[in-house]
CSV table of C-alpha atoms and ligand atoms in Angstrom, one decimal:
chain,number,residue,atom,x,y,z
A,1052,UNK,CA,-0.5,-16.1,29.4
A,1053,UNK,CA,-1.6,-14.6,26.3
A,1054,UNK,CA,-5.0,-13.5,24.5
A,1055,UNK,CA,-8.0,-15.4,25.0
A,1056,UNK,CA,-8.4,-16.6,21.5
A,1057,UNK,CA,-5.1,-18.2,22.1
A,1058,UNK,CA,-5.1,-19.6,25.2
A,1059,UNK,CA,-8.5,-20.9,24.5
A,1060,UNK,CA,-9.7,-23.1,22.0
A,1061,UNK,CA,-12.5,-24.7,20.9
A,1062,UNK,CA,-11.3,-27.8,21.8
A,1063,UNK,CA,-10.2,-26.8,25.5
A,1064,UNK,CA,-13.7,-25.3,26.2
A,1065,UNK,CA,-15.2,-28.3,25.2
A,1066,UNK,CA,-13.5,-30.4,27.5
A,1067,UNK,CA,-14.5,-28.0,30.7
A,1068,UNK,CA,-16.9,-30.0,32.8
A,1069,UNK,CA,-20.2,-28.3,34.5
A,1070,UNK,CA,-22.8,-26.1,33.9
A,1071,UNK,CA,-21.6,-22.9,35.7
A,1072,UNK,CA,-18.5,-20.7,35.1
A,1073,UNK,CA,-16.6,-17.6,35.5
A,1074,UNK,CA,-13.7,-16.5,33.8
A,1075,UNK,CA,-11.2,-13.3,33.8
A,1076,UNK,CA,-9.3,-11.3,31.9
A,1077,UNK,CA,-6.4,-9.7,33.7
A,1078,UNK,CA,-5.4,-6.6,33.3
A,1079,UNK,CA,-2.5,-6.1,36.3
A,1080,UNK,CA,-2.3,-2.9,38.1
A,1081,UNK,CA,-1.4,-5.3,41.8
A,1082,UNK,CA,0.7,-8.1,41.9
A,1083,UNK,CA,3.0,-9.4,39.2
A,1084,UNK,CA,2.1,-10.3,35.8
A,1085,UNK,CA,2.8,-14.3,35.7
A,1086,UNK,CA,1.1,-16.9,35.5
A,1087,UNK,CA,0.7,-17.1,39.1
A,1088,UNK,CA,-1.4,-14.4,39.6
A,1089,UNK,CA,-3.8,-16.0,36.6
A,1090,UNK,CA,-7.7,-15.7,37.5
A,1091,UNK,CA,-9.6,-16.8,38.9
A,1092,UNK,CA,-8.0,-18.2,41.8
A,1093,UNK,CA,-9.3,-21.5,42.9
A,1094,UNK,CA,-9.1,-22.6,47.1
A,1095,UNK,CA,-10.7,-25.2,48.8
A,1096,UNK,CA,-10.7,-24.3,52.8
A,1097,UNK,CA,-13.3,-25.2,55.5
A,1098,UNK,CA,-16.3,-23.9,53.0
A,1099,UNK,CA,-15.5,-26.5,50.2
A,1100,UNK,CA,-14.3,-25.2,46.8
A,1101,UNK,CA,-13.9,-21.4,45.8
A,1102,UNK,CA,-12.7,-19.9,42.9
A,1103,UNK,CA,-12.9,-16.0,42.1
A,1104,UNK,CA,-12.6,-13.4,40.3
A,1105,UNK,CA,-11.8,-9.6,40.7
A,1106,UNK,CA,-12.2,-6.6,39.2
A,1107,UNK,CA,-10.6,-3.4,40.9
A,1108,UNK,CA,-8.2,-3.3,43.2
A,1109,UNK,CA,-7.6,-2.7,47.3
A,1110,UNK,CA,-5.2,-0.1,48.3
A,1111,UNK,CA,-5.1,-1.4,51.5
A,1112,UNK,CA,-4.6,-5.2,50.9
A,1113,UNK,CA,-0.2,-4.7,50.9
A,1114,UNK,CA,-1.1,-4.0,54.6
A,1115,UNK,CA,-3.6,-6.3,55.1
A,1116,UNK,CA,-1.6,-9.4,53.1
A,1117,UNK,CA,1.4,-8.1,55.8
A,1118,UNK,CA,-0.5,-9.2,58.9
A,1119,UNK,CA,-2.0,-12.4,57.8
A,1120,UNK,CA,1.7,-12.9,56.6
A,1121,UNK,CA,3.2,-12.2,60.1
A,1122,UNK,CA,0.2,-14.3,61.3
A,1123,UNK,CA,1.4,-17.3,59.4
A,1124,UNK,CA,-0.6,-17.3,56.2
A,1125,UNK,CA,0.6,-18.9,53.0
A,1126,UNK,CA,0.3,-16.8,49.5
A,1127,UNK,CA,0.2,-18.3,46.3
A,1128,UNK,CA,0.4,-14.9,43.8
A,1129,UNK,CA,1.0,-11.6,45.1
A,1130,UNK,CA,-2.2,-10.0,43.5
A,1131,UNK,CA,-5.0,-8.3,45.9
A,1132,UNK,CA,-7.6,-10.6,45.5
A,1133,UNK,CA,-6.0,-13.3,47.5
A,1134,UNK,CA,-6.8,-11.7,50.8
A,1135,UNK,CA,-10.4,-11.6,50.3
A,1136,UNK,CA,-9.7,-15.3,49.4
A,1137,UNK,CA,-7.9,-15.7,52.5
A,1138,UNK,CA,-10.6,-13.9,54.7
A,1139,UNK,CA,-13.1,-15.9,53.0
A,1140,UNK,CA,-11.5,-19.3,53.4
A,1141,UNK,CA,-10.6,-18.1,57.7
A,1142,UNK,CA,-14.3,-16.4,58.0
A,1143,UNK,CA,-16.2,-18.3,61.3
A,1144,UNK,CA,-19.6,-17.7,59.1
A,1145,UNK,CA,-21.3,-21.1,58.4
A,1146,UNK,CA,-21.5,-20.4,54.3
A,1147,UNK,CA,-19.7,-18.6,51.7
A,1148,UNK,CA,-22.3,-16.1,51.1
A,1149,UNK,CA,-22.2,-15.2,54.8
A,1150,UNK,CA,-18.4,-14.9,54.7
A,1151,UNK,CA,-18.2,-13.0,51.5
A,1152,UNK,CA,-20.0,-9.7,53.1
A,1153,UNK,CA,-18.4,-10.5,56.4
A,1154,UNK,CA,-14.9,-10.1,54.9
A,1155,UNK,CA,-16.1,-7.3,52.2
A,1156,UNK,CA,-17.5,-5.1,55.1
A,1157,UNK,CA,-14.2,-3.5,55.8
A,1158,UNK,CA,-12.4,-4.0,52.4
A,1159,UNK,CA,-12.2,-0.3,51.3
A,1160,UNK,CA,-11.9,-0.1,47.9
A,1161,UNK,CA,-12.7,-1.2,44.1
A,1162,UNK,CA,-14.3,-4.4,43.8
A,1163,UNK,CA,-16.4,-6.1,41.7
A,1164,UNK,CA,-16.1,-10.0,42.2
A,1165,UNK,CA,-17.6,-13.4,41.3
A,1166,UNK,CA,-17.2,-15.8,43.6
A,1167,UNK,CA,-18.3,-19.6,42.2
A,1168,UNK,CA,-18.6,-22.8,44.2
A,1169,UNK,CA,-20.3,-25.8,43.4
A,1170,UNK,CA,-23.8,-24.8,44.1
A,1171,UNK,CA,-23.5,-21.1,43.3
A,1172,UNK,CA,-22.9,-17.9,41.8
A,1173,UNK,CA,-22.2,-14.8,44.0
A,1174,UNK,CA,-21.5,-11.4,42.3
A,1175,UNK,CA,-20.9,-8.1,44.3
A,1176,UNK,CA,-20.0,-5.1,43.7
A,1177,UNK,CA,-18.5,-2.3,46.5
A,1178,UNK,CA,-20.7,-0.2,47.7
A,1179,UNK,CA,-19.3,3.0,45.9
A,1180,UNK,CA,-19.6,1.3,42.3
A,1181,UNK,CA,-15.8,2.2,41.2
A,1182,UNK,CA,-16.1,-0.1,38.6
A,1183,UNK,CA,-18.8,-1.5,36.3
A,1184,UNK,CA,-20.5,-5.1,36.9
A,1185,UNK,CA,-23.8,-5.9,34.5
A,1186,UNK,CA,-26.6,-8.6,35.2
A,1187,UNK,CA,-27.8,-10.4,31.7
A,1188,UNK,CA,-29.7,-13.1,31.0
A,1189,UNK,CA,-28.9,-15.6,28.2
A,1190,UNK,CA,-32.5,-18.2,27.8
A,1191,UNK,CA,-32.7,-19.7,31.3
A,1192,UNK,CA,-29.7,-19.0,32.6
A,1193,UNK,CA,-28.0,-15.5,33.8
A,1194,UNK,CA,-24.8,-14.3,33.2
A,1195,UNK,CA,-22.6,-11.5,34.6
A,1196,UNK,CA,-19.9,-9.3,33.1
A,1197,UNK,CA,-17.9,-6.4,33.2
A,1198,UNK,CA,-18.9,-4.7,30.2
A,1199,UNK,CA,-22.1,-5.9,28.6
A,1200,UNK,CA,-20.6,-6.1,24.9
A,1201,UNK,CA,-19.8,-9.2,26.2
A,1202,UNK,CA,-23.6,-10.3,26.1
A,1203,UNK,CA,-24.2,-9.1,22.9
A,1204,UNK,CA,-21.3,-11.7,21.8
A,1205,UNK,CA,-23.2,-14.9,23.3
A,1206,UNK,CA,-27.0,-13.5,22.0
A,1207,UNK,CA,-27.3,-12.6,25.9
A,1208,UNK,CA,-29.5,-9.8,26.8
A,1209,UNK,CA,-28.7,-7.2,29.1
A,1210,UNK,CA,-31.0,-6.8,32.4
A,1211,UNK,CA,-29.4,-4.4,34.8
A,1212,UNK,CA,-26.5,-3.0,36.6
A,1213,UNK,CA,-25.7,-5.3,39.5
A,1214,UNK,CA,-26.0,-1.9,41.9
A,1215,UNK,CA,-22.9,-0.5,44.2
A,1216,UNK,CA,-23.1,-2.6,47.3
A,1217,UNK,CA,-25.1,-5.5,46.3
A,1218,UNK,CA,-24.7,-9.0,46.5
A,1219,UNK,CA,-26.5,-11.2,44.0
A,1220,UNK,CA,-26.7,-15.5,44.8
A,1221,UNK,CA,-27.6,-17.2,41.5
A,1222,UNK,CA,-28.1,-21.1,42.5
A,1223,UNK,CA,-30.9,-24.2,41.3
A,1224,UNK,CA,-33.2,-22.1,43.6
A,1225,UNK,CA,-32.8,-19.2,41.2
A,1226,UNK,CA,-31.7,-15.3,41.9
A,1227,UNK,CA,-31.6,-13.3,44.8
A,1228,UNK,CA,-30.4,-10.0,45.5
A,1229,UNK,CA,-29.3,-8.3,48.7
A,1230,UNK,CA,-27.5,-5.3,49.9
A,1231,UNK,CA,-25.6,-6.4,52.6
A,1232,UNK,CA,-22.6,-4.2,52.7
A,1233,UNK,CA,-22.5,-0.9,54.5
A,1234,UNK,CA,-23.9,2.1,51.9
A,1235,UNK,CA,-21.5,4.9,51.0
A,1236,UNK,CA,-21.5,7.7,48.4
A,1237,UNK,CA,-21.4,6.6,45.5
A,1238,UNK,CA,-18.3,6.7,43.3
A,1239,UNK,CA,-18.4,5.3,39.7
A,1240,UNK,CA,-15.0,5.6,37.3
A,1241,UNK,CA,-15.6,8.0,34.8
A,1242,UNK,CA,-12.5,7.4,33.0
A,1243,UNK,CA,-14.2,4.2,31.7
A,1244,UNK,CA,-16.6,5.9,29.8
A,1245,UNK,CA,-13.6,8.6,28.5
A,1246,UNK,CA,-11.1,5.6,27.7
A,1247,UNK,CA,-11.2,2.2,29.1
A,1248,UNK,CA,-14.4,0.6,28.5
A,1249,UNK,CA,-15.2,-0.5,24.7
A,1250,UNK,CA,-17.6,1.9,23.3
A,1251,UNK,CA,-20.4,-0.8,22.4
A,1252,UNK,CA,-21.1,-1.2,25.7
A,1253,UNK,CA,-23.3,0.6,28.3
A,1254,UNK,CA,-21.1,1.2,32.0
A,1255,UNK,CA,-23.3,2.4,34.5
A,1256,UNK,CA,-26.3,1.8,32.0
A,1257,UNK,CA,-24.9,4.6,29.7
A,1258,UNK,CA,-23.7,4.4,26.0
A,1259,UNK,CA,-20.1,5.1,25.9
A,1260,UNK,CA,-20.3,5.8,22.4
A,1261,UNK,CA,-22.9,8.4,23.2
A,1262,UNK,CA,-20.7,9.9,26.1
A,1263,UNK,CA,-17.4,10.2,24.1
A,1264,UNK,CA,-19.5,11.3,21.3
A,1265,UNK,CA,-21.1,14.5,23.9
A,1266,UNK,CA,-17.3,15.0,25.2
A,1267,UNK,CA,-16.0,15.7,21.6
A,1268,UNK,CA,-19.0,18.0,20.9
A,1269,UNK,CA,-18.0,19.7,24.2
A,1270,UNK,CA,-14.9,19.9,23.0
A,1271,UNK,CA,-15.3,21.6,20.1
A,1272,UNK,CA,-17.5,24.2,22.3
A,1273,UNK,CA,-14.8,24.7,24.6
A,1274,UNK,CA,-12.0,24.6,22.8
A,1275,UNK,CA,-12.1,25.3,19.0
A,1276,UNK,CA,-9.5,24.8,15.8
A,1277,UNK,CA,-9.2,26.5,12.9
A,1278,UNK,CA,-8.4,23.5,10.6
A,1279,UNK,CA,-9.2,21.6,7.5
A,1280,UNK,CA,-9.8,18.4,9.3
A,1281,UNK,CA,-10.3,16.3,12.3
A,1282,UNK,CA,-8.3,12.8,13.1
A,1283,UNK,CA,-9.1,10.6,15.5
A,1284,UNK,CA,-6.0,8.6,17.5
A,1285,UNK,CA,-8.3,5.9,16.7
A,1286,UNK,CA,-9.7,3.6,18.5
A,1287,UNK,CA,-10.6,5.6,21.5
A,1288,UNK,CA,-10.5,8.8,20.3
A,1289,UNK,CA,-13.0,7.9,17.4
A,1290,UNK,CA,-15.9,8.9,18.7
A,1291,UNK,CA,-15.0,12.2,20.6
A,1292,UNK,CA,-13.3,13.0,16.7
A,1293,UNK,CA,-17.0,12.6,15.5
A,1294,UNK,CA,-18.5,14.2,18.0
A,1295,UNK,CA,-15.8,17.4,17.6
A,1296,UNK,CA,-16.6,17.1,14.0
A,1297,UNK,CA,-20.6,17.5,13.8
A,1298,UNK,CA,-20.2,20.5,16.3
A,1299,UNK,CA,-17.6,22.1,14.6
A,1300,UNK,CA,-18.5,21.6,11.0
A,1301,UNK,CA,-14.7,20.6,10.1
A,1302,UNK,CA,-14.7,17.2,8.2
A,1303,UNK,CA,-14.4,14.1,9.8
A,1304,UNK,CA,-11.5,11.7,8.3
A,1305,UNK,CA,-9.4,8.3,9.0
A,1306,UNK,CA,-5.9,10.1,8.7
A,1307,UNK,CA,-4.1,7.4,10.8
A,1308,UNK,CA,-4.8,3.8,10.1
A,1309,UNK,CA,-4.9,1.4,13.4
A,1310,UNK,CA,-3.3,-2.3,13.5
A,1311,UNK,CA,-5.8,-3.7,15.3
A,1312,UNK,CA,-3.5,-7.5,16.0
A,1313,UNK,CA,-1.2,-5.7,18.7
A,1314,UNK,CA,-2.8,-4.8,22.0
A,1315,UNK,CA,-3.0,-1.2,23.5
A,1316,UNK,CA,0.0,1.2,24.0
A,1317,UNK,CA,-1.4,2.3,27.7
A,1318,UNK,CA,-1.3,-1.2,28.9
A,1319,UNK,CA,2.1,-2.3,27.6
A,1320,UNK,CA,4.2,-2.7,31.2
A,1321,UNK,CA,7.6,-1.2,29.7
A,1322,UNK,CA,8.6,2.6,28.4
A,1323,UNK,CA,10.5,0.8,25.4
A,1324,UNK,CA,8.1,-1.4,24.3
A,1325,UNK,CA,5.5,0.7,24.6
A,1326,UNK,CA,7.5,3.6,22.6
A,1327,UNK,CA,8.5,1.2,19.8
A,1328,UNK,CA,4.8,0.1,20.1
A,1329,UNK,CA,3.1,3.7,18.9
A,1330,UNK,CA,5.6,3.2,15.0
A,1331,UNK,CA,3.6,-0.2,14.5
A,1332,UNK,CA,0.2,-0.1,15.7
A,1333,UNK,CA,-0.5,3.3,14.3
A,1334,UNK,CA,0.2,4.4,10.3
A,1335,UNK,CA,-0.8,8.0,9.0
A,1336,UNK,CA,-3.0,7.9,5.4
A,1337,UNK,CA,-0.5,10.9,3.9
A,1338,UNK,CA,-3.0,11.7,0.8
A,1339,UNK,CA,-5.4,12.9,3.9
A,1340,UNK,CA,-2.9,14.6,5.5
A,1341,UNK,CA,-0.8,16.5,4.0
A,1342,UNK,CA,-0.5,19.9,3.6
A,1343,UNK,CA,-4.0,20.2,6.1
A,1344,UNK,CA,-4.5,22.4,9.2
A,1345,UNK,CA,-5.0,18.9,11.9
A,1346,UNK,CA,-7.4,18.5,14.5
A,1347,UNK,CA,-6.0,15.3,16.3
A,1348,UNK,CA,-8.5,14.2,18.4
A,1349,UNK,CA,-7.1,11.9,21.7
A,1350,UNK,CA,-8.8,10.5,25.1
A,1351,UNK,CA,-6.0,11.4,27.5
A,1352,UNK,CA,-2.4,11.9,27.7
A,1353,UNK,CA,-0.3,10.1,30.5
A,1354,UNK,CA,2.6,10.4,29.6
A,1355,UNK,CA,2.9,12.0,27.0
A,1356,UNK,CA,5.4,10.7,25.2
A,1357,UNK,CA,3.0,8.3,22.9
A,1358,UNK,CA,1.0,11.7,22.4
A,1359,UNK,CA,4.6,13.0,21.0
A,1360,UNK,CA,5.4,10.2,19.2
A,1361,UNK,CA,2.0,11.0,17.0
A,1362,UNK,CA,2.2,14.6,16.5
A,1363,UNK,CA,5.7,14.1,15.2
A,1364,UNK,CA,4.4,10.9,12.4
A,1365,UNK,CA,1.4,13.1,11.2
A,1366,UNK,CA,4.0,15.9,11.3
A,1367,UNK,CA,6.1,13.8,9.2
A,1368,UNK,CA,3.0,12.7,7.0
A,1369,UNK,CA,3.1,16.5,6.0
A,1370,UNK,CA,0.4,17.9,8.1
A,1371,UNK,CA,0.7,22.3,8.0
A,1372,UNK,CA,-0.7,22.6,11.0
A,1373,UNK,CA,-1.6,19.7,14.6
A,1374,UNK,CA,-4.1,21.1,16.9
A,1375,UNK,CA,-4.2,18.5,19.6
A,1376,UNK,CA,-7.5,18.3,21.2
A,1377,UNK,CA,-8.2,15.9,24.9
A,1378,UNK,CA,-11.6,14.8,25.7
A,1379,UNK,CA,-10.8,14.8,29.3
A,1380,UNK,CA,-9.4,16.9,31.8
A,1381,UNK,CA,-5.4,16.8,32.2
A,1382,UNK,CA,-4.5,13.9,34.4
A,1383,UNK,CA,-2.5,14.6,37.4
A,1384,UNK,CA,-3.1,11.8,39.9
A,1385,UNK,CA,-2.5,7.7,39.7
A,1386,UNK,CA,-5.9,5.5,40.4
A,1387,UNK,CA,-5.6,3.6,43.4
A,1388,UNK,CA,-8.9,1.7,42.2
A,1389,UNK,CA,-7.6,-1.1,39.3
A,1390,UNK,CA,-6.7,1.6,36.2
A,1391,UNK,CA,-3.1,0.8,35.8
A,1392,UNK,CA,-2.0,4.9,35.7
A,1393,UNK,CA,1.6,5.4,36.5
A,1394,UNK,CA,3.2,7.1,38.7
A,1395,UNK,CA,3.0,10.8,39.9
A,1396,UNK,CA,5.9,11.3,38.8
A,1397,UNK,CA,5.3,10.2,35.4
A,1398,UNK,CA,1.9,11.8,34.8
A,1399,UNK,CA,3.1,14.3,32.6
A,1400,UNK,CA,0.3,16.7,33.5
A,1401,UNK,CA,1.4,16.3,37.2
A,1402,UNK,CA,4.8,17.9,36.0
A,1403,UNK,CA,4.1,20.2,33.5
A,1404,UNK,CA,1.4,23.2,32.6
A,1405,UNK,CA,-0.9,23.2,29.8
A,1406,UNK,CA,1.8,24.9,27.3
A,1407,UNK,CA,4.7,23.5,28.7
A,1408,UNK,CA,3.3,19.5,27.5
A,1409,UNK,CA,2.3,21.8,24.2
A,1410,UNK,CA,5.8,22.0,23.4
A,1411,UNK,CA,6.6,18.6,24.5
A,1412,UNK,CA,4.6,17.1,22.5
A,1413,UNK,CA,5.2,19.3,19.6
A,1414,UNK,CA,1.9,20.2,18.7
A,1415,UNK,CA,0.6,23.9,17.2
A,1416,UNK,CA,-1.7,24.1,20.1
A,1417,UNK,CA,-2.9,21.8,22.9
A,1418,UNK,CA,-6.6,21.7,24.7
A,1419,UNK,CA,-8.2,19.8,26.9
A,1420,UNK,CA,-11.6,19.5,28.0
A,1421,UNK,CA,-12.7,20.6,31.0
A,1422,UNK,CA,-14.0,18.9,34.4
A,1423,UNK,CA,-17.5,20.0,34.1
A,1424,UNK,CA,-17.7,19.3,30.3
A,1425,UNK,CA,-16.6,15.8,30.8
A,1426,UNK,CA,-19.1,15.1,33.7
A,1427,UNK,CA,-21.9,16.5,31.6
A,1428,UNK,CA,-21.4,14.7,28.6
A,1429,UNK,CA,-21.6,11.6,30.4
A,1430,UNK,CA,-25.0,12.4,32.1
A,1431,UNK,CA,-23.4,10.7,35.4
A,1432,UNK,CA,-23.6,13.0,38.4
A,1433,UNK,CA,-20.7,14.3,39.9
A,1434,UNK,CA,-21.9,13.4,43.2
A,1435,UNK,CA,-22.0,9.5,42.2
A,1436,UNK,CA,-18.8,9.6,40.2
A,1437,UNK,CA,-15.3,9.2,40.8
A,1438,UNK,CA,-13.0,11.4,39.1
A,1439,UNK,CA,-9.9,11.4,41.2
A,1440,UNK,CA,-7.2,11.3,38.5
A,1441,UNK,CA,-8.2,14.7,37.6
A,1442,UNK,CA,-8.9,16.6,40.8
A,1443,UNK,CA,-6.9,14.1,43.5
A,1444,UNK,CA,-10.3,14.0,45.3
A,1445,UNK,CA,-10.3,9.8,46.4
A,1446,UNK,CA,-13.3,8.8,47.5
A,1447,UNK,CA,-11.7,6.7,50.0
A,1448,UNK,CA,-8.9,7.3,52.4
A,1449,UNK,CA,-5.3,7.0,50.8
A,1450,UNK,CA,-2.9,6.5,53.7
A,1451,UNK,CA,1.0,7.7,52.7
A,1452,UNK,CA,1.5,3.6,53.0
A,1453,UNK,CA,-0.6,2.5,50.8
A,1454,UNK,CA,0.8,5.2,48.3
A,1455,UNK,CA,4.7,4.4,49.0
A,1456,UNK,CA,3.6,1.0,48.5
A,1457,UNK,CA,1.8,1.6,45.0
A,1458,UNK,CA,4.9,3.4,44.0
A,1459,UNK,CA,6.9,0.9,44.6
A,1460,UNK,CA,5.2,-1.4,42.8
A,1461,UNK,CA,5.2,1.0,39.8
A,1462,UNK,CA,8.5,2.3,40.1
A,1463,UNK,CA,9.8,-0.5,37.2
A,1464,UNK,CA,7.7,1.3,35.0
A,1465,UNK,CA,9.2,4.8,35.7
A,1466,UNK,CA,13.1,3.2,35.8
A,1467,UNK,CA,12.5,2.2,32.1
A,1468,UNK,CA,11.2,5.5,30.9
A,1469,UNK,CA,14.8,6.0,29.3
A,1470,UNK,CA,12.9,7.9,26.1
B,28,SF4,S1,-8.7,7.7,40.2
B,28,SF4,FE1,-9.4,7.6,38.1
B,28,SF4,S2,-9.0,5.9,36.6
B,28,SF4,FE2,-9.5,6.0,39.3
B,28,SF4,S3,-11.5,5.2,39.9
B,28,SF4,FE3,-10.7,7.3,39.9
B,28,SF4,S4,-11.4,8.1,38.1
B,28,SF4,FE4,-11.3,6.0,37.7
């Protein structure tokens, strides 16, 4: 448990034997937060040893799990990934590489997965391609990662994305690619470009930094403001703020400084911690802000409580006016595919109009980027994208039962929302 650098030091890594490895930084969207949920999961079954890492979420896994449990299956963790592992272990196919597509063929939802056995590494991405997965080369080795910035750290070269629906097998004979899953219309998550991915990554082959820059430029055209300085909410608002500034010719200033030694607010589990978190994570630069009309650029407004605190903080630092501009449309619906947005009841834009939100966060004006503007800024077509958290058009079926289970799992967050 904890940050990677704290959980793994060089000495521990040096003790790991073998020539192949998988690792996982868990961002929990399903299941408990406990060491039992830490991936990779490792099992021994009729196919031998299998380890698995999963990026994404399977909205129907709780239903499948209940069915398996009623048939006597035993689970050691609560996450959705173990359901797939059970399927692979129970499959009558003769090998892991045949069992995996056999199980995932009928699995709806988001999965970019890595399976490791003693003799092979298997990478597979769901046919809609919800979550990214990239393939790279490090000398004569292959590497696979969710984000290409991981390759930069180890001096590996980005080769290409693992395609939606593609399975790649890497073993002593080299790399083989196949497309064993039923093709679907692509639904690549655009929230990766808005907020989630690092700006130094290529996601779906496109630069995240460029996308955010274009979103900012487009935002300046769609939602202009009469102001003296453009200030980003760091770090994910920075590229959009530079874009806004270059388009509007209003000078860009780092009026908020982020403390890099604490995690991202959005990910923390309890509202009380989140509220406190804003204060220790951001600090206004008074000299820059005092007496100024400020355009504040943020990447999204989820619950509204963070934005409200930031607006207050900037106001207390002496800003004359605060115009909040958001580089995506209002977030009105939860994500069932691996991004931990809260229940609809906790999404401020699902409950309030833009003007009501403006009043709530105490800004002088508030403007969002349009859906069309956001899509065009990424250069990815609407036809290949998932934008369900902004338009509620989910690419897969989401049953009432799946929704109810999701809401129950996320209730803890709502109950903690005292502020
Ligand atoms: S619902 Fe939103 S966050 Fe989830 S996959 Fe779709 S675009 Fe991404």
